[in-house]
Structure formats: structure tokens, C-alpha cells
mmCIF file of C-alpha atoms in Angstrom:
data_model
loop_
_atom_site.group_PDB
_atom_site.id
_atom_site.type_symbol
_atom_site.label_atom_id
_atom_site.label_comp_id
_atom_site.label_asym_id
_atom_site.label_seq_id
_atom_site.Cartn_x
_atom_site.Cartn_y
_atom_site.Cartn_z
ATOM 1 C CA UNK N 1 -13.023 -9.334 -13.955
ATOM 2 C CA UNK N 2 -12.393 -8.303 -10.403
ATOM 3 C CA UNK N 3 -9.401 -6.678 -8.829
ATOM 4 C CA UNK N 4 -8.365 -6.761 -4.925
ATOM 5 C CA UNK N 5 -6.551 -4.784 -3.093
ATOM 6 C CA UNK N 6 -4.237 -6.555 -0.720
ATOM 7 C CA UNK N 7 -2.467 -4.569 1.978
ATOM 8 C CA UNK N 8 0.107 -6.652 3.721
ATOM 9 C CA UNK N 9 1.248 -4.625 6.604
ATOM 10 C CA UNK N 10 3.646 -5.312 9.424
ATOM 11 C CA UNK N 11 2.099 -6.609 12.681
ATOM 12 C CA UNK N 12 2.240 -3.786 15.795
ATOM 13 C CA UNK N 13 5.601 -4.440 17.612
ATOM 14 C CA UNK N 14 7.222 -5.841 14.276
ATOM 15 C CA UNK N 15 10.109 -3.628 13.632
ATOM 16 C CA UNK N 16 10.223 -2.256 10.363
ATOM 17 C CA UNK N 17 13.650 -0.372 9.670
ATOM 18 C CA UNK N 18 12.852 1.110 6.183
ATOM 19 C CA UNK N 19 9.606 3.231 8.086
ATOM 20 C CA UNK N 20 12.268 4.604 10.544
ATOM 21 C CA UNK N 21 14.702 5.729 7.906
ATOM 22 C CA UNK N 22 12.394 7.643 6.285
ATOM 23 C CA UNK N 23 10.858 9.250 9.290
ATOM 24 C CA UNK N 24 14.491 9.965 10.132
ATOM 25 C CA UNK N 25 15.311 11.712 6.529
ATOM 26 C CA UNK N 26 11.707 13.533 6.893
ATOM 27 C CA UNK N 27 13.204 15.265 9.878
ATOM 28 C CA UNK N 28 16.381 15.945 8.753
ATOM 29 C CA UNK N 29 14.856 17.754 5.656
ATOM 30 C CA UNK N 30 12.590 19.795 8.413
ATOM 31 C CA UNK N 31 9.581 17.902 8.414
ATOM 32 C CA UNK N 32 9.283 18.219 12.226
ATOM 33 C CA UNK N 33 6.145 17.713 12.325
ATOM 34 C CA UNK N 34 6.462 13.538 11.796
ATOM 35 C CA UNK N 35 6.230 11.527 14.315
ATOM 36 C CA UNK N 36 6.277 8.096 13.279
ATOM 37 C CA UNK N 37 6.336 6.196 9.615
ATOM 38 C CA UNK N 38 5.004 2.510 8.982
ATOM 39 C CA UNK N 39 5.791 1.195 5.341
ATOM 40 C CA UNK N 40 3.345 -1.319 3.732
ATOM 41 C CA UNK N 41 3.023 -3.035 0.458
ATOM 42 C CA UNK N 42 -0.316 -2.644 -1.523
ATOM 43 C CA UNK N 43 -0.792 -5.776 -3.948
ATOM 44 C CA UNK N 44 -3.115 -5.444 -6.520
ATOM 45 C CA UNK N 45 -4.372 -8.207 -8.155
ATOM 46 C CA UNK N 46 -6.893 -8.306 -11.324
ATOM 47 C CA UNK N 47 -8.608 -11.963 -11.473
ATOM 48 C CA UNK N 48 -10.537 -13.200 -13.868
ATOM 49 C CA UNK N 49 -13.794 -14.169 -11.682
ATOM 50 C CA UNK N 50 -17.349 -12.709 -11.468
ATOM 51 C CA UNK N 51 -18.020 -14.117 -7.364
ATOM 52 C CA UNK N 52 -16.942 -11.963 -5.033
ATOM 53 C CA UNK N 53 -17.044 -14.476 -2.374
ATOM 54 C CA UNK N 54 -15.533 -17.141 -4.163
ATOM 55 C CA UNK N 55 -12.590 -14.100 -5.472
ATOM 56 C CA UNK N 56 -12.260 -13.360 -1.864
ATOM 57 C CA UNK N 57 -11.514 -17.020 -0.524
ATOM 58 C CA UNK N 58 -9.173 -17.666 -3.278
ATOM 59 C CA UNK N 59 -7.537 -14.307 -2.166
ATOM 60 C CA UNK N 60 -7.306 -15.617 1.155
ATOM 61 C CA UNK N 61 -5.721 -19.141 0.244
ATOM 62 C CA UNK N 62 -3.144 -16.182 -1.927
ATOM 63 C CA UNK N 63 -2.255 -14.525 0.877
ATOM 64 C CA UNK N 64 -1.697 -17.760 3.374
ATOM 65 C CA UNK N 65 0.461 -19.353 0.365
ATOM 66 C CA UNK N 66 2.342 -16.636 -0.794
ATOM 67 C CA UNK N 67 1.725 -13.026 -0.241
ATOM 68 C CA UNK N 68 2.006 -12.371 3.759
ATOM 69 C CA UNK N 69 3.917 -14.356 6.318
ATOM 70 C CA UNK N 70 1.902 -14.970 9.189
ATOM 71 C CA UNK N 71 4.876 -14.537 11.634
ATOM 72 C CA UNK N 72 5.363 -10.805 11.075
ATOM 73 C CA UNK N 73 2.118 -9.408 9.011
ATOM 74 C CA UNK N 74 -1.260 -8.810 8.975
ATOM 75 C CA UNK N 75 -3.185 -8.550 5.613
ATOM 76 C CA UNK N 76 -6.960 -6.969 4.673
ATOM 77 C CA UNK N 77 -8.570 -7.536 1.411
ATOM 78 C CA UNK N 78 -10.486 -5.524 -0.314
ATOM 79 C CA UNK N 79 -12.220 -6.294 -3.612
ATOM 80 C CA UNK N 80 -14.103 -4.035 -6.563
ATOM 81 C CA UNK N 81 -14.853 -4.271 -10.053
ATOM 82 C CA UNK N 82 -11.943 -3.655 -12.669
ATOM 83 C CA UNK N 83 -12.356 -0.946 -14.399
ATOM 84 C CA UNK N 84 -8.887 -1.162 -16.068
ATOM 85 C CA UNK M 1 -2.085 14.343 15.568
ATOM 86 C CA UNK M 2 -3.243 13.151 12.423
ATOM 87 C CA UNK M 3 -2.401 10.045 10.305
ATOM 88 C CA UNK M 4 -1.849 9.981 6.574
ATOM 89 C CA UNK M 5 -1.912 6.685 4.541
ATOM 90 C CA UNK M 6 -0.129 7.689 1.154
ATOM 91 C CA UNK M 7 0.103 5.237 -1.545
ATOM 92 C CA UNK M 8 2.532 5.718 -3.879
ATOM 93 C CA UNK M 9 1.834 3.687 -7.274
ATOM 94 C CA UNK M 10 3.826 3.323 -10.391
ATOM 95 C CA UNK M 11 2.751 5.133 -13.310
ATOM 96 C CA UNK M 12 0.831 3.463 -16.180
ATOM 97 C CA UNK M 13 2.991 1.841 -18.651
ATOM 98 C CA UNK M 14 5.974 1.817 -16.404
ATOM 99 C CA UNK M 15 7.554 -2.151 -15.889
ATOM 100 C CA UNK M 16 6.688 -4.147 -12.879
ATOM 101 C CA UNK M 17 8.970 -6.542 -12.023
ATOM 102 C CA UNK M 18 8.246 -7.579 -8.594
ATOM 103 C CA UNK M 19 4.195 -7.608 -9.757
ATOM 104 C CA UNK M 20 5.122 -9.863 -12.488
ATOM 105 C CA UNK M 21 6.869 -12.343 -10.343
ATOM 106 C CA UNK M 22 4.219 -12.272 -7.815
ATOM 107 C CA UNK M 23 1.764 -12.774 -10.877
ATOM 108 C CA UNK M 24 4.078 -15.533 -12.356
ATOM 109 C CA UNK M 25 4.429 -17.556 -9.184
ATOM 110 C CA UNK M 26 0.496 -17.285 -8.207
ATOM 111 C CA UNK M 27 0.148 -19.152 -11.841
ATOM 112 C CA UNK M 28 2.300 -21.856 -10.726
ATOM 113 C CA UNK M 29 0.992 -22.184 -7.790
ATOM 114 C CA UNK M 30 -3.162 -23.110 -9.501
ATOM 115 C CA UNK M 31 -4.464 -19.842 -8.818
ATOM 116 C CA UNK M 32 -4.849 -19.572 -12.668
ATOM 117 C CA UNK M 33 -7.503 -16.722 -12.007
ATOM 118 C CA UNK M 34 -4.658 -14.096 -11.805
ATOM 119 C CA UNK M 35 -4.305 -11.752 -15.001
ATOM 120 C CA UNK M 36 -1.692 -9.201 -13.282
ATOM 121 C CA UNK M 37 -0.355 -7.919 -10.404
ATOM 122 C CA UNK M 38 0.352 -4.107 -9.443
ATOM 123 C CA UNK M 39 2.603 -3.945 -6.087
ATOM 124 C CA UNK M 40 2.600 -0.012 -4.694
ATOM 125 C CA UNK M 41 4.203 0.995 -1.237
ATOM 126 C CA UNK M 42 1.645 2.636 1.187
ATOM 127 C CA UNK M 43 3.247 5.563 3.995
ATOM 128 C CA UNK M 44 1.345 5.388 6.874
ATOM 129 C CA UNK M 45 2.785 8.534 8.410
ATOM 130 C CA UNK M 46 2.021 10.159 11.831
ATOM 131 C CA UNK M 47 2.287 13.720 12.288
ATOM 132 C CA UNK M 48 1.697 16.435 15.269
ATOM 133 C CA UNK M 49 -0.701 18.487 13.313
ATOM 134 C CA UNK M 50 -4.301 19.206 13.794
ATOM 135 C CA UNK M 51 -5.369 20.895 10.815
ATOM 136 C CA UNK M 52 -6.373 18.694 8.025
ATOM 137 C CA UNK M 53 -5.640 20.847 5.050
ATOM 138 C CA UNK M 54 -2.056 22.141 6.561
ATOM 139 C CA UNK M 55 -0.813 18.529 6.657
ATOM 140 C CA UNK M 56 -1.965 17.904 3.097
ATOM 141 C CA UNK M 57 -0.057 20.833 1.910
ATOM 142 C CA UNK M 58 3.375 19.560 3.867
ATOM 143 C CA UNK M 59 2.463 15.904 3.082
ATOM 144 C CA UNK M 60 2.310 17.161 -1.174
ATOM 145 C CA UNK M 61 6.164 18.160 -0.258
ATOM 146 C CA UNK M 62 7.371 15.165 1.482
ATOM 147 C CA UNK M 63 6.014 13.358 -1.855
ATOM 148 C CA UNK M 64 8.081 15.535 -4.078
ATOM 149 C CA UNK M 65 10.882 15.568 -1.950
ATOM 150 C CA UNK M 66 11.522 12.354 -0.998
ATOM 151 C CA UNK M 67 8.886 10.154 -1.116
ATOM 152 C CA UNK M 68 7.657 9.880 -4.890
ATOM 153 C CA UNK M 69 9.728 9.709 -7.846
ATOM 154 C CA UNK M 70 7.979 11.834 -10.350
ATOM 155 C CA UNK M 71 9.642 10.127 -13.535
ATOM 156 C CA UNK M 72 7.977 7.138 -12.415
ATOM 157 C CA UNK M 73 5.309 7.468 -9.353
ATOM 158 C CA UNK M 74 1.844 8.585 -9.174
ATOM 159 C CA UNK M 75 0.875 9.139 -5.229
ATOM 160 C CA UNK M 76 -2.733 9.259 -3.291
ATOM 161 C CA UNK M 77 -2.853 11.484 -0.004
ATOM 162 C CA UNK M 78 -5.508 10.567 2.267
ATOM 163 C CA UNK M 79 -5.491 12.144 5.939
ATOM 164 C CA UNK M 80 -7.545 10.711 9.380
ATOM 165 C CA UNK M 81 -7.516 11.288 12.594
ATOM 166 C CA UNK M 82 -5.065 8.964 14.442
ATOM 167 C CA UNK M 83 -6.260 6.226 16.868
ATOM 168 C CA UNK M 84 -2.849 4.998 17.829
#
């Protein structure tokens, strides 16, 4: 059993409204100090597979089919034995 | 400046919805490998502070004032040096 971590961020230049609200309420409530907020999603995903490199194409294929759309994100995999 | 990437997770044991789905659908799609799927936000946030263990203090109180839920969320802090 394996499990990846998937983060499917927004490309650079991509607007991304919900990072901006909460920048914005983080200054209201005084936390001056922030300058700038990007919100990802973090997928993890538990597969039943021993081969890293076979885990990680399959990921790949995931992420083309499904997960990210190539238009407006950028994705990095990660992979490590499941402990859970 | 400094950049923090803070992931904010459900808590074990609460319902995933969205991970389900995503699970569900990367069934019907053939990647019959998949067991579950865990979907967190990560907070990349950007702040005008230098010292390391200052931000992680004000960071802990953006999570418990707005960023976390503590009914339901379990959150990571992790702090770099910003590149961007």
C-alpha cells in the first residue's frame, strides 16, 4: 500500500479569488503582517500498489484525467509508504 | 518576508465527501488501485516578517481564528524563506 500526495495548485498569473478573500479578512482581523495568500488543494490518495514507479505513472495518467486541469494548474506528486 | 505553507486536514473519523467522489470516480474511470481519497486545503501565505518563530506564533492564531475549524480540522505549520 502506497499513498501520494497530490498538490494541485493554481498556475502563477491564475487568479484565485478565495486566496484574496482570506488575505483580505487576515487584515481586517489585524494580521498586517500578510502579504499575499494562494489556496491549494492537497489530494491524498492510498493505492493499493507496491512500485513506486509504476504508482507514480498511474498518478500521473490521475491527474491528466481527472484531478488538475491543465489550463489553470500545476500539480507535484509525491509518494511514501502508508502507514495508515 | 517569509512564506508559510499550512495544510489544514480534516480530523480522523470526520466524513469526506468530496474525497469519496474523487475516490468513486477514479474507480470508474480503471484506476481500480485507489482505496481512498483524503482532499485537505493547503495556505500558502506570505508575510513581512523575518523571524521564524514570531510568524509561527501569529500563524497558530490565524489557524484558530479563521483558518481552521477546530470541531473538525487538524492543521500543519511549516515556515521558509520566500523566493517569490
Amino acid at each position: 500500500m502506497l499513498k501520494a500526495r497530490v498538490e494541485i495548485k493554481l498556475k502563477k498569473g491564475v487568479a484565485d479569488p478565495e486566496g484574496k478573500n482570506i488575505a483580505k479578512a487576515l487584515n481586517l482581523l489585524h494580521f498586517k503582517e500578510v502579504k499575499e495568500v494562494r489556496v491549494s488543494k492537497l489530494v491524498e490518495i492510498f493505492i493499493e500498489e507496491d512500485d513506486k514507479e509504476r504508482a507514480l505513472k498511474r498518478l500521473e495518467e490521475m491527474c491528466k484525467k481527472l484531478l488538475a486541469n491543465p489550463v489553470i494548474n500545476d500539480y507535484k506528486i509525491e509518494i511514501e509508504d502508508a502507514h495508515e
